[in-house]
Coordinates of C-alpha atoms in Angstrom, one line a residue:
M1 CA -0.2 -0.2 -0.1
A2 CA 1.6 3.2 -1.4
T3 CA 2.6 6.3 1.7
G4 CA 4.1 8.5 2.8
N5 CA 7.4 10.0 -0.1
S6 CA 5.8 7.5 -3.1
N7 CA 2.8 9.9 -2.9
I8 CA 3.3 13.4 -4.6
Y9 CA 1.3 15.5 -2.5
M10 CA 3.6 13.8 0.5
G11 CA 7.6 14.6 -1.8
A12 CA 7.7 12.3 -4.8
P13 CA 9.1 13.2 -7.5
V14 CA 7.4 15.6 -10.0
R15 CA 8.3 17.0 -12.7
L16 CA 7.2 20.5 -13.9
A17 CA 6.2 21.7 -17.0
T18 CA 5.7 24.9 -17.5
L19 CA 3.0 25.6 -20.4
P20 CA 2.2 28.5 -23.2
N21 CA 0.0 30.6 -20.3
G22 CA 2.7 30.7 -18.0
A23 CA 0.8 28.0 -15.8
I24 CA 4.1 25.8 -13.9
T25 CA 2.0 21.9 -13.5
N26 CA 2.9 18.5 -13.6
A27 CA 5.2 18.1 -16.9
E28 CA 4.3 13.9 -17.1
A29 CA 0.0 15.1 -17.0
H30 CA 0.5 17.7 -19.6
E31 CA 2.5 14.6 -22.0
R32 CA -0.6 12.2 -21.8
L33 CA -3.3 15.3 -22.0
V34 CA -1.7 16.0 -25.7
R35 CA -2.0 12.1 -26.9
S36 CA -5.6 11.7 -26.1
S37 CA -7.3 15.0 -27.1
Y38 CA -7.3 18.2 -29.6
L39 CA -5.4 20.9 -27.8
E40 CA -4.3 22.5 -31.0
P41 CA -7.7 24.3 -32.7
T42 CA -7.8 20.6 -35.8
V43 CA -9.6 19.4 -38.4
D44 CA -10.2 16.1 -38.5
R45 CA -12.0 14.4 -41.7
V46 CA -12.8 11.0 -40.0
S47 CA -14.7 10.0 -42.8
S48 CA -16.6 10.7 -46.4
R49 CA -19.2 12.3 -44.2
V50 CA -17.5 13.1 -40.1
T51 CA -15.8 15.9 -39.8
V52 CA -14.6 16.8 -36.0
F53 CA -13.9 20.1 -35.3
G54 CA -11.7 20.2 -31.9
G55 CA -9.3 22.3 -30.4
D56 CA -10.7 25.5 -29.6
A57 CA -13.0 24.8 -26.2
F58 CA -13.2 21.7 -23.6
L59 CA -14.9 20.3 -26.6
N60 CA -14.9 18.4 -29.8
L61 CA -17.5 19.7 -32.1
T62 CA -18.3 17.2 -35.5
M63 CA -20.7 18.3 -38.4
I64 CA -22.2 14.7 -40.4
E65 CA -22.5 16.2 -44.4
G66 CA -25.9 14.5 -45.7
D67 CA -26.7 14.9 -49.2
D68 CA -28.6 17.5 -48.9
G69 CA -28.1 18.9 -45.3
L70 CA -25.6 18.6 -42.4
I71 CA -26.3 16.9 -39.2
V72 CA -24.0 18.7 -35.8
Y73 CA -22.8 16.5 -33.7
D74 CA -23.2 18.9 -29.9
T75 CA -23.3 23.0 -30.2
G76 CA -21.3 24.0 -27.4
E77 CA -21.0 25.0 -23.9
V78 CA -22.4 28.0 -25.0
L79 CA -24.0 31.2 -27.9
A80 CA -20.1 31.7 -28.7
D81 CA -19.4 28.2 -29.2
G82 CA -22.2 28.2 -31.7
E83 CA -21.3 30.9 -33.6
R84 CA -17.4 30.3 -34.0
F85 CA -18.4 25.7 -35.1
L86 CA -20.9 28.3 -37.4
R87 CA -18.0 30.1 -39.2
Q88 CA -15.7 26.2 -39.3
I89 CA -18.8 24.2 -40.5
R90 CA -18.8 27.5 -43.6
S91 CA -15.7 26.9 -44.2
V92 CA -16.3 23.3 -45.4
S93 CA -19.3 23.3 -46.4
D94 CA -22.2 25.9 -47.9
K95 CA -25.3 23.3 -47.3
P96 CA -27.8 24.3 -45.1
I97 CA -28.0 23.1 -41.6
V98 CA -31.4 21.0 -41.2
A99 CA -30.3 19.0 -37.8
V100 CA -28.8 18.6 -34.7
I101 CA -28.5 16.6 -32.0
Y102 CA -27.4 16.1 -28.5
S103 CA -24.6 14.6 -26.8
H104 CA -25.9 14.6 -23.5
S105 CA -27.7 18.2 -22.2
H106 CA -23.9 19.7 -20.9
Y107 CA -23.5 20.5 -24.9
V108 CA -26.4 22.4 -26.2
H109 CA -25.9 26.1 -25.5
G110 CA -25.0 27.4 -29.0
T111 CA -27.7 25.6 -31.4
T112 CA -29.4 29.3 -32.1
A113 CA -26.6 30.6 -33.6
L114 CA -26.0 27.8 -35.8
A115 CA -30.0 27.0 -37.3
G116 CA -33.6 28.7 -36.6
A117 CA -36.4 27.3 -34.0
D118 CA -37.2 25.1 -36.4
V119 CA -34.3 22.9 -37.1
L120 CA -35.0 19.7 -36.4
V121 CA -33.3 18.8 -32.5
I122 CA -32.6 15.3 -31.5
G123 CA -32.0 13.8 -28.7
H124 CA -32.5 11.6 -25.0
P125 CA -35.6 11.9 -23.9
N126 CA -34.2 12.9 -20.9
V127 CA -32.7 15.8 -21.6
N128 CA -35.6 18.4 -21.7
P129 CA -36.2 17.1 -18.5
N130 CA -33.5 17.5 -17.6
L131 CA -32.3 21.0 -18.7
A132 CA -36.3 22.2 -16.9
A133 CA -35.0 21.3 -13.9
G134 CA -30.9 23.4 -13.7
S135 CA -29.1 21.1 -14.1
A136 CA -28.7 17.3 -15.1
G137 CA -26.3 16.2 -11.8
T138 CA -28.0 17.6 -8.9
A139 CA -29.6 14.8 -6.8
F140 CA -31.9 17.1 -4.3
A141 CA -32.8 20.4 -6.4
E142 CA -33.0 23.5 -3.6
T143 CA -28.1 22.1 -3.8
A144 CA -28.5 23.6 -7.4
P145 CA -26.5 27.4 -6.2
L146 CA -23.9 25.1 -4.2
Q147 CA -23.1 23.4 -7.2
S148 CA -23.1 26.0 -9.7
S149 CA -20.2 27.6 -7.1
R150 CA -18.6 24.3 -7.6
A151 CA -18.5 24.4 -11.0
L152 CA -16.9 27.2 -11.5
Q153 CA -14.6 26.3 -8.3
Q154 CA -14.2 23.5 -11.1
F155 CA -13.4 25.2 -14.0
S156 CA -11.1 27.8 -13.1
Q157 CA -13.4 31.1 -13.2
Y158 CA -11.3 31.6 -9.2
V159 CA -8.5 30.8 -10.8
D160 CA -5.3 33.0 -12.6
P161 CA -6.0 33.3 -16.2
A162 CA -2.3 33.5 -16.0
G163 CA 0.7 32.9 -14.7
P164 CA 2.5 29.9 -12.2
N165 CA -1.2 29.3 -11.4
A166 CA -3.0 29.9 -14.6
P167 CA -5.2 27.0 -15.3
A168 CA -3.8 23.8 -17.0
G169 CA -6.7 21.7 -18.9
A170 CA -10.4 22.1 -17.6
A171 CA -11.0 25.8 -18.1
L172 CA -14.8 25.7 -19.5
H173 CA -16.5 28.8 -21.3
F174 CA -19.2 30.7 -19.3
G175 CA -22.1 33.6 -21.4
R176 CA -25.6 33.9 -23.0
S177 CA -27.4 30.6 -23.8
G178 CA -28.6 29.4 -27.3
M179 CA -30.4 25.8 -26.5
L180 CA -33.6 24.5 -28.3
P181 CA -34.8 22.6 -26.7
V182 CA -35.4 18.1 -28.8
N183 CA -38.6 18.6 -29.9
R184 CA -37.4 14.3 -31.3
P185 CA -36.6 12.5 -28.6
V186 CA -35.5 9.1 -30.1
Q187 CA -35.3 5.7 -27.6
D188 CA -32.7 2.7 -28.1
G189 CA -32.0 0.9 -31.0
E190 CA -34.5 3.5 -33.0
R191 CA -32.9 4.0 -37.0
M192 CA -33.7 7.4 -38.5
T193 CA -32.2 8.5 -42.1
V194 CA -32.0 13.1 -41.9
A195 CA -30.7 14.2 -46.0
G196 CA -30.0 10.5 -46.8
V197 CA -27.7 9.9 -43.5
E198 CA -29.7 6.5 -41.7
M199 CA -28.0 7.2 -37.9
Q200 CA -28.8 4.4 -35.0
F201 CA -29.6 5.5 -31.4
F202 CA -29.1 4.3 -28.2
T203 CA -30.1 5.5 -25.0
R204 CA -30.1 2.5 -22.5
F205 CA -27.2 4.0 -20.5
G206 CA -25.1 7.0 -18.8
S207 CA -21.5 8.2 -19.1
D208 CA -21.2 11.5 -16.8
T209 CA -25.1 12.3 -16.9
D210 CA -28.1 10.5 -17.2
D211 CA -29.2 11.6 -21.1
C212 CA -26.1 10.6 -23.4
L213 CA -27.0 9.2 -27.1
T214 CA -25.0 7.7 -29.3
V215 CA -25.1 7.4 -32.5
F216 CA -23.9 4.7 -35.0
L217 CA -23.9 5.8 -38.7
P218 CA -23.8 2.1 -40.5
R219 CA -22.5 3.5 -43.4
E220 CA -20.0 5.3 -42.9
G221 CA -19.0 2.6 -40.1
V222 CA -18.7 5.6 -37.4
V223 CA -20.1 6.0 -33.9
L224 CA -20.3 9.5 -32.0
N225 CA -21.1 9.1 -28.3
N226 CA -20.1 10.5 -24.7
F227 CA -18.7 7.5 -23.2
L228 CA -14.5 7.4 -24.0
W229 CA -13.0 9.9 -22.7
P230 CA -9.2 11.8 -23.4
F231 CA -8.4 10.6 -19.3
V232 CA -10.4 7.7 -16.9
P233 CA -13.6 8.2 -16.8
N234 CA -14.0 10.3 -14.1
I235 CA -16.8 8.7 -11.7
Y236 CA -17.0 10.6 -9.1
T237 CA -16.9 14.6 -9.8
L238 CA -15.8 17.5 -6.5
R239 CA -18.7 19.7 -7.6
G240 CA -21.1 16.8 -6.5
S241 CA -23.5 14.8 -8.9
K242 CA -26.1 12.9 -9.5
F243 CA -24.8 9.2 -8.6
R244 CA -22.2 7.3 -11.4
D245 CA -22.8 4.4 -11.7
P246 CA -19.3 2.2 -13.1
R247 CA -21.3 -0.5 -14.5
E248 CA -23.7 1.9 -16.2
W249 CA -20.8 4.0 -17.6
R250 CA -19.2 0.5 -19.0
D251 CA -22.2 -1.2 -20.5
G252 CA -22.3 1.9 -22.8
L253 CA -18.7 1.4 -23.3
K254 CA -19.5 -1.8 -24.7
V255 CA -22.9 -0.9 -26.8
I256 CA -20.4 0.6 -29.5
L257 CA -17.4 -1.6 -29.1
G258 CA -20.5 -4.2 -30.3
L259 CA -21.0 -1.9 -33.2
D260 CA -17.7 -3.0 -34.7
A261 CA -16.8 0.3 -35.2
E262 CA -13.9 2.1 -37.5
V263 CA -14.3 4.7 -36.5
L264 CA -14.9 6.2 -33.2
V265 CA -15.8 10.2 -32.5
N266 CA -15.6 11.3 -29.0
T267 CA -17.4 14.9 -27.0
H268 CA -13.9 15.5 -25.5
A269 CA -11.0 12.1 -26.8
R270 CA -9.1 12.7 -30.0
A271 CA -11.1 10.5 -32.8
V272 CA -10.0 6.8 -32.0
R273 CA -9.4 5.9 -36.5
G274 CA -9.3 2.0 -37.1
R275 CA -11.1 -1.6 -35.4
D276 CA -8.1 -2.4 -33.8
A277 CA -7.9 0.3 -32.6
V278 CA -11.0 1.0 -31.2
R279 CA -12.0 -1.8 -30.2
D280 CA -8.7 -1.7 -27.7
T281 CA -8.8 1.6 -27.3
L282 CA -12.2 0.4 -26.1
E283 CA -11.3 -2.9 -24.3
H284 CA -9.0 -0.8 -22.0
V285 CA -11.5 1.6 -20.5
I286 CA -14.1 -0.7 -20.3
D287 CA -11.1 -3.2 -18.2
G288 CA -10.1 0.6 -15.8
L289 CA -13.7 0.5 -14.8
D290 CA -13.9 -2.9 -13.6
L291 CA -11.3 -2.6 -12.0
V292 CA -12.4 0.1 -9.6
L293 CA -14.9 -0.7 -8.7
D294 CA -13.6 -4.4 -8.0
Q295 CA -11.0 -3.2 -6.0
T296 CA -13.3 -0.8 -4.3
L297 CA -15.2 -4.2 -3.5
R298 CA -12.4 -6.7 -2.9
G299 CA -11.0 -3.7 -0.7
I300 CA -14.9 -3.2 0.8
L301 CA -14.1 -6.7 1.2
R302 CA -11.0 -7.0 2.9
G303 CA -12.0 -4.5 5.8
C304 CA -11.0 -1.1 4.2
G305 CA -13.3 2.0 4.9
P306 CA -13.1 5.2 2.4
E307 CA -10.4 6.6 3.2
E308 CA -8.3 3.7 3.4
L309 CA -9.8 2.7 -0.3
R310 CA -7.8 6.3 -1.4
E311 CA -4.8 4.2 -1.6
F312 CA -6.1 0.2 -2.0
V313 CA -7.4 0.5 -5.4
R314 CA -5.0 1.6 -8.3
L315 CA -4.0 1.2 -12.3
P316 CA -2.5 -1.8 -12.4
G317 CA 0.7 -0.9 -15.0
P318 CA -1.3 -1.6 -18.0
L319 CA -4.3 -0.3 -17.9
A320 CA -2.1 3.0 -16.2
T321 CA -0.1 3.6 -19.0
H322 CA -3.1 3.3 -21.3
P323 CA -3.5 7.3 -23.2
N324 CA -6.9 6.6 -22.5
L325 CA -7.1 5.9 -18.7
A326 CA -4.6 9.2 -17.3
E327 CA -5.4 10.5 -14.1
I328 CA -5.9 13.8 -15.5
Y329 CA -9.0 15.3 -15.5
G330 CA -9.7 13.6 -11.5
E331 CA -8.2 11.1 -9.7
I332 CA -9.2 7.2 -9.2
S333 CA -8.1 7.3 -5.8
H334 CA -11.5 10.1 -5.4
F335 CA -13.2 7.5 -6.6
G336 CA -12.9 4.5 -4.0
P337 CA -14.9 6.2 -1.2
Y338 CA -17.3 8.2 -3.5
L339 CA -18.5 4.1 -4.3
Y340 CA -18.4 3.1 -0.6
N341 CA -20.6 5.9 0.3
H342 CA -23.5 4.5 -2.1
A343 CA -22.8 1.2 -0.9
L344 CA -23.0 1.6 2.5
G345 CA -23.5 5.2 3.9
W346 CA -20.7 7.6 5.6
F347 CA -19.4 5.3 8.3
D348 CA -16.8 3.6 7.8
G349 CA -17.0 -0.3 11.0
D350 CA -15.4 1.7 12.6
A351 CA -17.3 2.0 16.0
A352 CA -14.9 5.4 17.5
S353 CA -16.4 6.7 14.2
I354 CA -19.6 6.6 14.9
N355 CA -19.6 10.0 16.9
P356 CA -16.8 12.0 16.2
L357 CA -16.5 16.2 17.8
P358 CA -17.3 18.2 15.0
P359 CA -15.1 19.5 13.3
L360 CA -14.2 22.7 15.9
E361 CA -13.8 21.3 19.2
Q362 CA -11.5 18.6 17.4
A363 CA -9.2 21.3 15.8
T364 CA -8.7 22.9 18.7
R365 CA -8.2 20.3 20.8
L366 CA -5.4 18.7 17.8
V367 CA -3.2 22.2 17.6
E368 CA -3.6 22.1 21.3
A369 CA -2.4 18.8 22.3
M370 CA 0.2 18.5 19.1
G371 CA 1.4 22.1 21.6
G372 CA -0.3 25.5 21.0
A373 CA -0.9 27.3 17.4
A374 CA 2.7 28.0 16.6
A375 CA 3.7 24.8 17.5
V376 CA 1.6 23.5 15.6
T377 CA 3.0 26.7 12.3
A378 CA 6.3 25.6 12.2
N379 CA 5.6 21.9 11.8
A380 CA 3.4 22.7 8.5
R381 CA 6.3 25.0 7.2
R382 CA 8.6 22.5 7.6
A383 CA 6.7 20.2 6.0
L384 CA 6.3 22.9 3.0
D385 CA 9.9 22.3 3.2
A386 CA 10.0 19.2 2.7
K387 CA 7.4 19.4 -0.1
E388 CA 5.2 17.4 2.4
Y389 CA 2.6 19.6 1.5
A390 CA -0.8 17.3 1.8
W391 CA 1.5 16.4 5.3
A392 CA 1.8 20.7 5.7
A393 CA -2.1 21.6 4.3
Q394 CA -4.4 19.2 6.6
L395 CA -2.1 20.9 9.7
A396 CA -2.8 24.1 8.6
G397 CA -6.5 22.3 7.8
Y398 CA -6.8 22.4 11.8
L399 CA -5.4 26.6 13.0
F400 CA -8.2 28.0 9.5
R401 CA -10.8 25.4 11.5
V402 CA -9.2 27.5 14.9
A403 CA -9.0 30.7 13.8
P404 CA -10.0 31.2 9.7
S405 CA -9.6 34.9 10.1
D406 CA -5.7 34.5 10.7
P407 CA -3.8 36.1 8.0
A408 CA -0.4 34.2 8.4
I409 CA -3.1 30.7 8.3
R410 CA -4.4 31.6 5.6
S411 CA -1.2 32.4 3.7
L412 CA 0.0 29.6 5.0
K413 CA -2.3 27.3 3.8
A414 CA -3.3 28.3 0.5
D415 CA 0.5 27.9 0.0
A416 CA 0.4 24.3 0.7
L417 CA -2.6 24.0 -1.7
Q418 CA -1.3 25.8 -3.9
A419 CA 1.4 23.5 -3.5
M420 CA 0.1 20.3 -4.6
G421 CA -1.9 22.7 -7.1
R422 CA 1.6 22.4 -9.4
V423 CA 2.4 18.9 -8.9
T424 CA -1.4 16.8 -9.2
P425 CA -1.5 15.6 -12.6
A426 CA -6.0 16.0 -12.1
H427 CA -6.6 19.4 -14.6
T428 CA -9.3 20.1 -12.4
I429 CA -8.0 19.0 -9.1
R430 CA -5.3 22.0 -9.3
N431 CA -8.4 24.4 -11.0
W432 CA -9.8 23.7 -6.9
Y433 CA -6.9 24.2 -5.1
M434 CA -6.0 27.4 -7.1
A435 CA -9.2 28.5 -7.1
H436 CA -8.8 28.4 -3.3
A437 CA -5.6 29.6 -2.5
R438 CA -5.9 32.7 -4.6
A439 CA -9.5 32.7 -2.3
L440 CA -7.6 32.5 1.1
R441 CA -5.1 35.4 -0.1
G442 CA -8.2 37.5 -0.4
E443 CA -7.2 38.1 -4.3
V444 CA -11.3 36.3 -5.5
T445 CA -14.3 36.1 -3.8
I446 CA -15.3 32.6 -4.0
P447 CA -19.7 33.0 -3.2
R448 CA -20.9 29.6 -1.5
L449 CA -24.1 29.3 -3.4
L450 CA -24.1 30.8 -6.8
F451 CA -27.8 31.5 -7.8
S452 CA -28.8 31.9 -11.7
N453 CA -30.4 34.6 -13.0
P454 CA -34.1 35.1 -12.0
R455 CA -34.3 35.4 -16.0
V456 CA -33.2 32.1 -16.4
L457 CA -35.0 30.7 -13.6
A458 CA -38.5 32.4 -15.1
A459 CA -38.9 29.4 -17.0
V460 CA -39.9 27.4 -14.2
D461 CA -42.6 26.9 -12.7
P462 CA -43.3 29.0 -9.8
A463 CA -44.4 26.4 -6.7
A464 CA -41.2 25.1 -8.4
F465 CA -38.5 27.5 -5.6
I466 CA -40.9 28.4 -3.3
E467 CA -41.3 24.4 -2.8
Q468 CA -37.4 25.0 -2.5
Y469 CA -37.7 27.8 -0.1
R470 CA -38.8 25.7 2.9
V471 CA -35.4 24.3 3.5
R472 CA -33.7 27.8 4.6
I473 CA -36.1 27.7 7.5
D474 CA -34.2 28.5 10.8
P475 CA -35.9 26.0 13.5
Q476 CA -34.8 27.5 16.5
R477 CA -36.0 31.3 15.3
A478 CA -38.7 29.3 14.0
G479 CA -40.0 27.3 18.4
S480 CA -43.4 27.2 18.6
T481 CA -44.0 29.3 15.4
E482 CA -47.6 28.2 14.1
K483 CA -47.9 29.9 10.3
M484 CA -48.6 29.1 6.7
M485 CA -48.7 31.9 4.3
A486 CA -49.7 31.9 1.2
I487 CA -47.4 32.9 -2.0
R488 CA -50.0 34.9 -5.0
V489 CA -47.5 35.1 -8.2
T490 CA -50.0 37.6 -10.0
D491 CA -48.6 36.9 -13.6
R492 CA -48.2 33.9 -13.4
D493 CA -51.9 32.8 -12.4
A494 CA -50.2 30.7 -9.5
R495 CA -51.3 30.6 -5.7
H496 CA -48.9 27.7 -3.3
A497 CA -48.1 28.0 0.4
L498 CA -45.7 27.4 2.8
H499 CA -47.7 25.9 6.5
V500 CA -44.9 27.2 9.2
R501 CA -45.4 24.2 12.0
R502 CA -42.9 22.7 14.4
G503 CA -39.5 23.9 13.1
V504 CA -40.8 23.0 9.0
A505 CA -41.9 24.6 6.3
A506 CA -44.5 22.9 4.9
F507 CA -45.2 23.6 0.6
V508 CA -48.9 23.2 0.7
A509 CA -49.7 23.2 -3.8
D510 CA -52.7 24.3 -3.5
P511 CA -53.8 26.2 -0.6
S512 CA -57.3 26.0 -1.6
R513 CA -57.3 22.3 -0.2
H514 CA -55.6 22.9 2.1
A515 CA -56.9 21.7 6.1
R516 CA -56.1 24.6 7.9
S517 CA -56.7 27.7 5.7
P518 CA -53.4 31.3 5.4
D519 CA -53.0 33.3 7.8
L520 CA -51.5 35.1 5.4
E521 CA -50.6 36.2 2.0
I522 CA -48.6 38.1 0.1
A523 CA -49.3 38.7 -3.6
T524 CA -45.9 38.8 -6.2
D525 CA -44.9 39.1 -9.4
Y526 CA -42.6 36.0 -9.9
D527 CA -38.9 38.6 -11.4
N528 CA -39.7 40.3 -7.6
W529 CA -39.6 36.9 -5.2
L530 CA -37.6 35.3 -7.6
R531 CA -34.8 38.1 -6.8
F532 CA -35.5 37.5 -3.2
F533 CA -35.2 34.2 -3.5
T534 CA -31.6 34.6 -4.9
C535 CA -30.3 37.1 -2.0
R536 CA -30.4 40.0 -5.5
Q537 CA -32.6 42.4 -3.0
T538 CA -33.5 42.9 0.5
L539 CA -37.0 41.0 2.7
E540 CA -37.3 44.7 3.1
S541 CA -37.0 45.9 -0.6
F542 CA -39.0 42.1 -1.7
L543 CA -41.7 42.8 0.6
S544 CA -42.7 46.8 -0.6
A545 CA -42.8 45.8 -4.5
A546 CA -45.8 42.8 -2.7
T547 CA -49.3 42.7 -1.6
I548 CA -49.5 42.6 2.4
E549 CA -53.3 40.8 1.4
R550 CA -54.0 39.1 4.7
G551 CA -52.3 39.9 7.9
G552 CA -50.4 42.8 8.1
K553 CA -46.2 43.9 6.5
E554 CA -44.9 42.7 10.4
D555 CA -46.2 39.6 10.1
A556 CA -45.2 39.2 7.0
R557 CA -41.6 40.1 7.7
A558 CA -41.6 38.0 10.8
F559 CA -42.7 35.2 8.8
F560 CA -40.0 35.3 6.1
E561 CA -37.0 36.3 9.1
L562 CA -38.2 32.8 9.8
F563 CA -35.7 32.2 6.9
D564 CA -32.4 32.2 6.4
F565 CA -31.3 34.9 4.5
Y566 CA -27.6 34.7 2.4
T567 CA -26.1 38.1 2.3
E568 CA -22.3 38.2 1.1
E569 CA -20.4 38.4 3.9
D570 CA -22.8 34.8 4.7
N571 CA -22.0 33.3 1.3
R572 CA -18.5 33.6 0.9
L573 CA -17.0 30.0 1.6
F574 CA -14.3 31.7 3.2
P575 CA -14.1 34.5 5.8
S576 CA -13.4 37.9 4.9
T577 CA -9.7 38.8 6.7
G578 CA -11.8 40.6 9.3
S579 CA -14.3 38.6 10.1
K580 CA -14.9 36.8 13.4
A581 CA -14.2 33.2 13.5

């Protein structure tokens, strides 16, 4: 089992390189990324009908040339991607775009730049519901604002754009959306011919989402998919998502393997050419997924808890060296604990873990036991000098838990995280380290919650965000309060309620049919409610723009004061240096 200096975060040698943007990063990881991805703008004509445009963003956009029109596979992360894609298309063809196919719900936002609203849009049946829910990866809709902030941290939005700590890989674009909904959902195994191009669709399995659509062009021997990535399949993402089952991902790859394709076109990876190469690549990644799951389960049966699995689960040489299994996006050490939690929950089997001390008390006692803050700081600095970055970060974490506003402690933790960010092979992990280092130094403010713009949320029925508001109730403030507030959304013909009782805010979909009549009622337009819901305006501003229809303004104010409101200071991921611990 690997320990100590065999770990790159604990002093194992790492060769560093400086990228054109100034980023100092793990050299071997970057070299492996070059082998499996289009890092430079590339026009890759993989067959007589299929052209891949790669290298201008984190994803590839693909054009299929039909007899009298073009079909595109994915349209981009933002509207600007679609505009760029259109320029690329027009450099090789002037045929009209007659159909759009979505590989999954992540890359649907450039569509209106490519075609009008009446274009044929083909996709998995889950794409539209997932987009309407606001996030294809949210197990609980209420956590979407947290996951939105995490997505920006993961994809370099809080990282220096240039210099030693700049991005070294994963950097998504954020901006206006030009999404058009799917108007032709397809089923597993369904066949269709568009512009003379025969296609077969596969929808049964998912990879990082549950709305993946694999497309087979039998006459071309080409498969388009979101299952083969240029690195190890990211079973767990730090930003959080619905459960990603490695068996689902594996079985999606097995479907592709069974098609005996000549060319494999991928959302992120370089195209793979030749039947033998396609088969070899797919078999390696299938085996890699099986190994991660099987060895996690083997470790559990041998007594490993979540933390032990970080070291126990490792790819052996033949798999570890394969280009499409490189740990250059996520790290396999994160997958074992994730799968353990799904299988058994948080309990590691050690009775001493059942009722641990709260984190602050634990940190306070550990710092005291290690000789006090000065001694722990000195040990952390020595660990940094010895390149034992993980130990330095852990020690700094105890200190930070006790004194989060102390500038020296924040600087110490930032130094440790920055060092880990430079040696990590995984570029999304690097972004987390570098973003948090900047925030600790006061160079950027990272919000804990990032709400969508009210204009975007307005596409969703008001019931959703009135119901989601319930989780902000503070049982201590609510005490023995029993009040029911009806909320009438005047421009949506909607009326719902929240019934506060016993520290719970129960959502009432139809107050007119509830056993109890509302004690209070407020009428508001939807935008006013959404600006309050997203904490873009204060309670006072919200009430001033609303009409109290039952009860008084003071009663309404008292009701809403039972719920959390996230001020700018409350919503910082890290407290400002002027805040109290």
